[in-house]
Amino acid sequence: MKVLVIDDDPQARVLLRRSLEILGGLAVIEADSGREGARLAVSERPDCVLLDANMPDWDGPETLHAIRATDEGAAMSVIFVTGASSEDEVARLEALGVTGVLKKPFEPRSFVAAVLALTSGSRSAQHGESKEHEAL
Amino acid sequence: MEREWEKIYADLRRRFAASAVDQVATAAALVRSLEIGDGGPRLGDLRTVLHKLAGSAGSYGYDEISRLSLDGELVCKSMIESGRTVDADVLERLRTVLAALESEVATPALPERAR
């Protein structure tokens, strides 16, 4: 399974990449901005996108909108990763039609398990319900 | 796999701890710029730095750095959303957070889950 990580924080990206590769056995590609991420979502057609909700320039929801506007990304599995501390913000992200919402900070093993569980569900149900996981 | 991960995670934590010193220094410089009346965008910049630090530090197991950064981020968020100018009380709260962060990154505690 190929995962696209979109996050402007290099410290977050490297931890996500290495944990997904080693603990999850996944292939990982990275983008450091929403614009670049939306471009890679079309050209690389990943099985899943891990999308940071809070980025400069295009934030998570704007990037999601750009991905969804393409033929390749219309039904793509997208999981928001957010440092939001309020449940209202998490609920707002869930309502945007994503596979799930995972929180930062996260414990790597739990985070990878949550990604695998969410993507497994979305692959079997095509358009599974959005779920929030506490990846702690 | 487990042994490989432990080795890599330990290396990633060391790198993060080194970079956290720079991130806290950046945040401290932004607080100093607020002290001389250079507010506005600087408060947003400070919030961004602390937001990233809060998320990353916790994920690398540095829970106290994460907690302190979140405290500072919430002070910034509150000021930005209220539209108020940065006053002496807010500056003091931010100075206190940054002093604690500087102390914490000087000798970051070993993450609980790495023990």
CSV table of C-alpha atoms in Angstrom, one decimal:
chain,number,residue,atom,x,y,z
A,1,MET,CA,0.0,0.0,0.0
A,2,LYS,CA,1.3,3.5,-0.9
A,3,VAL,CA,0.7,6.4,1.4
A,4,LEU,CA,1.2,10.1,0.7
A,5,VAL,CA,2.2,12.2,3.7
A,6,ILE,CA,1.4,15.9,3.4
A,7,ASP,CA,2.9,17.9,6.3
A,8,ASP,CA,4.9,21.2,6.3
A,9,ASP,CA,6.7,20.1,9.5
A,10,PRO,CA,9.9,18.1,8.6
A,11,GLN,CA,10.0,16.6,12.1
A,12,ALA,CA,6.5,15.2,11.7
A,13,ARG,CA,7.1,13.9,8.2
A,14,VAL,CA,10.2,11.9,9.0
A,15,LEU,CA,8.6,10.3,12.0
A,16,LEU,CA,5.5,9.4,9.9
A,17,ARG,CA,7.5,8.1,7.1
A,18,ARG,CA,9.8,5.9,9.2
A,19,SER,CA,7.0,4.5,11.4
A,20,LEU,CA,4.7,3.8,8.4
A,21,GLU,CA,7.6,2.1,6.5
A,22,ILE,CA,9.0,0.0,9.4
A,23,LEU,CA,6.0,-0.7,11.6
A,24,GLY,CA,3.4,-0.8,8.8
A,25,GLY,CA,5.4,-2.1,5.8
A,26,LEU,CA,4.0,0.7,3.7
A,27,ALA,CA,5.5,2.6,0.8
A,28,VAL,CA,5.6,6.3,1.6
A,29,ILE,CA,5.9,9.5,-0.5
A,30,GLU,CA,6.0,13.0,1.0
A,31,ALA,CA,5.0,16.5,0.2
A,32,ASP,CA,5.9,19.6,2.3
A,33,SER,CA,2.9,21.7,1.2
A,34,GLY,CA,-0.7,21.3,0.3
A,35,ARG,CA,-0.1,22.4,-3.3
A,36,GLU,CA,2.7,19.8,-3.8
A,37,GLY,CA,0.6,17.2,-2.0
A,38,ALA,CA,-2.4,17.8,-4.3
A,39,ARG,CA,-0.1,17.4,-7.3
A,40,LEU,CA,1.4,14.2,-6.0
A,41,ALA,CA,-2.1,12.8,-5.2
A,42,VAL,CA,-2.9,13.0,-8.9
A,43,SER,CA,0.4,11.9,-10.3
A,44,GLU,CA,1.2,9.1,-7.8
A,45,ARG,CA,-2.3,7.9,-7.0
A,46,PRO,CA,-1.6,6.8,-3.5
A,47,ASP,CA,-3.9,4.4,-1.7
A,48,CYS,CA,-4.2,6.8,1.2
A,49,VAL,CA,-3.3,10.4,2.0
A,50,LEU,CA,-2.3,11.5,5.5
A,51,LEU,CA,-3.1,15.2,5.4
A,52,ASP,CA,-1.9,17.7,8.1
A,53,ALA,CA,-4.9,20.0,8.9
A,54,ASN,CA,-2.9,23.0,9.8
A,55,MET,CA,-0.4,24.3,7.2
A,56,PRO,CA,0.5,27.7,5.7
A,57,ASP,CA,-0.6,28.6,2.2
A,58,TRP,CA,-3.1,25.8,1.5
A,59,ASP,CA,-4.3,24.3,4.8
A,60,GLY,CA,-5.7,20.8,5.1
A,61,PRO,CA,-9.3,21.5,4.1
A,62,GLU,CA,-8.1,23.5,1.0
A,63,THR,CA,-5.8,20.7,0.0
A,64,LEU,CA,-8.6,18.2,0.5
A,65,HIS,CA,-10.8,20.3,-1.8
A,66,ALA,CA,-8.2,20.4,-4.5
A,67,ILE,CA,-7.7,16.6,-4.3
A,68,ARG,CA,-11.4,15.9,-4.4
A,69,ALA,CA,-11.8,18.2,-7.4
A,70,THR,CA,-9.7,15.7,-9.6
A,71,ASP,CA,-10.9,12.5,-11.1
A,72,GLU,CA,-8.0,10.6,-9.4
A,73,GLY,CA,-8.7,12.1,-6.0
A,74,ALA,CA,-12.5,12.2,-5.9
A,75,ALA,CA,-12.8,8.9,-3.9
A,76,MET,CA,-9.3,8.7,-2.6
A,77,SER,CA,-8.9,7.7,1.1
A,78,VAL,CA,-7.8,10.8,3.0
A,79,ILE,CA,-7.1,10.9,6.7
A,80,PHE,CA,-6.6,14.2,8.5
A,81,VAL,CA,-3.8,14.5,11.1
A,82,THR,CA,-4.5,17.3,13.4
A,83,GLY,CA,-3.0,19.0,16.5
A,84,ALA,CA,-6.3,20.6,17.2
A,85,SER,CA,-7.2,20.4,20.9
A,86,SER,CA,-10.9,21.1,20.6
A,87,GLU,CA,-13.5,18.4,19.8
A,88,ASP,CA,-15.4,21.0,17.7
A,89,GLU,CA,-12.4,21.3,15.4
A,90,VAL,CA,-12.1,17.5,15.1
A,91,ALA,CA,-15.9,17.3,14.3
A,92,ARG,CA,-15.5,20.1,11.7
A,93,LEU,CA,-12.7,18.0,9.9
A,94,GLU,CA,-14.7,14.8,10.1
A,95,ALA,CA,-17.7,16.5,8.4
A,96,LEU,CA,-15.5,17.2,5.4
A,97,GLY,CA,-15.9,13.7,4.1
A,98,VAL,CA,-12.7,12.0,5.0
A,99,THR,CA,-11.8,8.4,6.0
A,100,GLY,CA,-10.9,9.5,9.5
A,101,VAL,CA,-9.2,12.1,11.8
A,102,LEU,CA,-6.1,11.2,13.8
A,103,LYS,CA,-4.6,13.4,16.5
A,104,LYS,CA,-1.1,14.8,17.2
A,105,PRO,CA,0.8,14.1,19.2
A,106,PHE,CA,0.7,10.4,18.5
A,107,GLU,CA,2.4,7.2,19.7
A,108,PRO,CA,3.9,5.7,16.5
A,109,ARG,CA,2.8,2.1,17.0
A,110,SER,CA,-0.8,3.1,17.8
A,111,PHE,CA,-0.8,5.6,15.0
A,112,VAL,CA,0.2,3.1,12.3
A,113,ALA,CA,-2.3,0.6,13.7
A,114,ALA,CA,-5.0,3.2,13.4
A,115,VAL,CA,-4.0,4.1,9.8
A,116,LEU,CA,-4.1,0.4,8.8
A,117,ALA,CA,-7.5,-0.1,10.5
A,118,LEU,CA,-9.0,3.0,8.8
A,119,THR,CA,-7.7,2.2,5.3
A,120,SER,CA,-8.7,-1.4,5.6
A,121,GLY,CA,-12.2,-0.3,6.4
A,122,SER,CA,-12.3,2.2,3.6
A,123,ARG,CA,-10.9,-0.3,1.1
A,124,SER,CA,-13.6,-2.8,2.0
A,125,ALA,CA,-16.5,-0.4,2.1
A,126,GLN,CA,-15.2,2.0,-0.7
A,127,HIS,CA,-16.8,4.9,1.2
A,128,GLY,CA,-16.6,4.0,4.8
A,129,GLU,CA,-17.9,6.3,7.5
A,130,SER,CA,-15.5,8.8,8.9
A,131,LYS,CA,-14.0,7.8,12.2
A,132,GLU,CA,-11.9,9.5,14.8
A,133,HIS,CA,-9.1,7.6,16.4
A,134,GLU,CA,-7.1,8.5,19.4
A,135,ALA,CA,-3.7,7.5,18.2
A,136,LEU,CA,-2.2,7.7,21.7
B,1,MET,CA,11.3,-5.3,12.9
B,2,GLU,CA,10.9,-4.3,16.6
B,3,ARG,CA,14.7,-4.0,17.2
B,4,GLU,CA,15.1,-2.1,13.9
B,5,TRP,CA,12.3,0.3,15.0
B,6,GLU,CA,13.7,0.9,18.4
B,7,LYS,CA,17.1,1.8,16.9
B,8,ILE,CA,15.6,4.1,14.4
B,9,TYR,CA,13.2,5.7,16.9
B,10,ALA,CA,16.1,6.4,19.3
B,11,ASP,CA,18.0,8.1,16.5
B,12,LEU,CA,15.0,10.1,15.4
B,13,ARG,CA,14.5,11.2,19.0
B,14,ARG,CA,18.1,12.4,19.3
B,15,ARG,CA,17.7,14.4,16.1
B,16,PHE,CA,14.4,15.9,17.3
B,17,ALA,CA,15.9,16.9,20.7
B,18,ALA,CA,18.7,18.8,18.8
B,19,SER,CA,16.3,20.6,16.5
B,20,ALA,CA,13.9,21.4,19.5
B,21,VAL,CA,16.7,23.6,20.9
B,22,ASP,CA,16.6,25.7,17.7
B,23,GLN,CA,12.8,25.8,17.6
B,24,VAL,CA,12.7,27.1,21.2
B,25,ALA,CA,15.3,29.7,20.4
B,26,THR,CA,13.2,30.8,17.4
B,27,ALA,CA,10.2,31.1,19.7
B,28,ALA,CA,12.2,33.0,22.3
B,29,ALA,CA,13.3,35.5,19.7
B,30,LEU,CA,9.7,36.0,18.7
B,31,VAL,CA,8.7,36.7,22.3
B,32,ARG,CA,11.5,39.2,22.5
B,33,SER,CA,10.2,40.9,19.4
B,34,LEU,CA,6.8,41.2,21.1
B,35,GLU,CA,8.5,42.9,24.0
B,36,ILE,CA,9.7,45.7,21.8
B,37,GLY,CA,6.2,46.2,20.4
B,38,ASP,CA,6.6,44.3,17.2
B,39,GLY,CA,3.2,42.5,17.6
B,40,GLY,CA,0.7,41.5,14.9
B,41,PRO,CA,2.1,38.8,12.6
B,42,ARG,CA,4.8,37.9,15.2
B,43,LEU,CA,2.1,36.5,17.4
B,44,GLY,CA,0.9,34.3,14.6
B,45,ASP,CA,4.4,33.2,13.8
B,46,LEU,CA,5.0,32.3,17.5
B,47,ARG,CA,1.7,30.3,17.6
B,48,THR,CA,2.8,28.4,14.5
B,49,VAL,CA,6.3,27.5,16.0
B,50,LEU,CA,4.7,26.4,19.3
B,51,HIS,CA,1.9,24.5,17.5
B,52,LYS,CA,4.5,22.4,15.5
B,53,LEU,CA,6.6,21.9,18.6
B,54,ALA,CA,3.6,20.7,20.6
B,55,GLY,CA,2.7,18.1,18.0
B,56,SER,CA,6.1,16.8,17.2
B,57,ALA,CA,7.5,16.8,20.8
B,58,GLY,CA,4.6,14.7,22.0
B,59,SER,CA,5.0,12.2,19.1
B,60,TYR,CA,8.7,11.8,19.9
B,61,GLY,CA,7.8,11.1,23.5
B,62,TYR,CA,8.8,14.5,25.0
B,63,ASP,CA,5.6,15.1,26.8
B,64,GLU,CA,6.6,18.0,28.9
B,65,ILE,CA,8.0,20.0,25.9
B,66,SER,CA,4.7,19.2,24.2
B,67,ARG,CA,2.6,20.4,27.2
B,68,LEU,CA,4.5,23.6,27.6
B,69,SER,CA,4.4,24.4,23.9
B,70,LEU,CA,0.6,23.8,23.9
B,71,ASP,CA,0.3,26.2,26.9
B,72,GLY,CA,2.1,28.9,24.9
B,73,GLU,CA,0.2,28.2,21.7
B,74,LEU,CA,-3.1,28.6,23.6
B,75,VAL,CA,-2.0,32.0,25.0
B,76,CYS,CA,-1.2,33.1,21.4
B,77,LYS,CA,-4.5,31.7,20.1
B,78,SER,CA,-6.5,33.4,22.7
B,79,MET,CA,-4.9,36.8,22.0
B,80,ILE,CA,-5.2,36.4,18.2
B,81,GLU,CA,-8.9,35.4,18.4
B,82,SER,CA,-9.7,38.2,20.9
B,83,GLY,CA,-8.0,40.8,18.8
B,84,ARG,CA,-6.4,42.3,21.9
B,85,THR,CA,-2.9,43.8,21.9
B,86,VAL,CA,-0.2,42.0,23.7
B,87,ASP,CA,0.0,43.4,27.3
B,88,ALA,CA,2.5,43.0,30.1
B,89,ASP,CA,0.5,40.1,31.6
B,90,VAL,CA,0.5,38.1,28.4
B,91,LEU,CA,4.2,38.8,27.8
B,92,GLU,CA,5.0,37.5,31.3
B,93,ARG,CA,3.0,34.3,30.6
B,94,LEU,CA,4.9,33.8,27.4
B,95,ARG,CA,8.2,34.5,29.0
B,96,THR,CA,7.4,31.9,31.7
B,97,VAL,CA,6.5,29.3,29.1
B,98,LEU,CA,9.7,30.0,27.1
B,99,ALA,CA,11.9,29.9,30.2
B,100,ALA,CA,10.5,26.5,31.1
B,101,LEU,CA,10.9,25.3,27.5
B,102,GLU,CA,14.5,26.5,27.4
B,103,SER,CA,15.2,24.5,30.6
B,104,GLU,CA,13.4,21.5,29.3
B,105,VAL,CA,15.2,21.3,25.9
B,106,ALA,CA,18.5,21.7,27.7
B,107,THR,CA,18.0,18.3,29.3
B,108,PRO,CA,15.0,16.7,27.8
B,109,ALA,CA,13.7,13.8,29.9
B,110,LEU,CA,13.9,10.4,28.3
B,111,PRO,CA,10.5,9.5,26.9
B,112,GLU,CA,8.5,7.1,29.1
B,113,ARG,CA,7.9,4.6,26.3
B,114,ALA,CA,11.5,4.5,25.4
B,115,ARG,CA,12.6,3.3,28.8
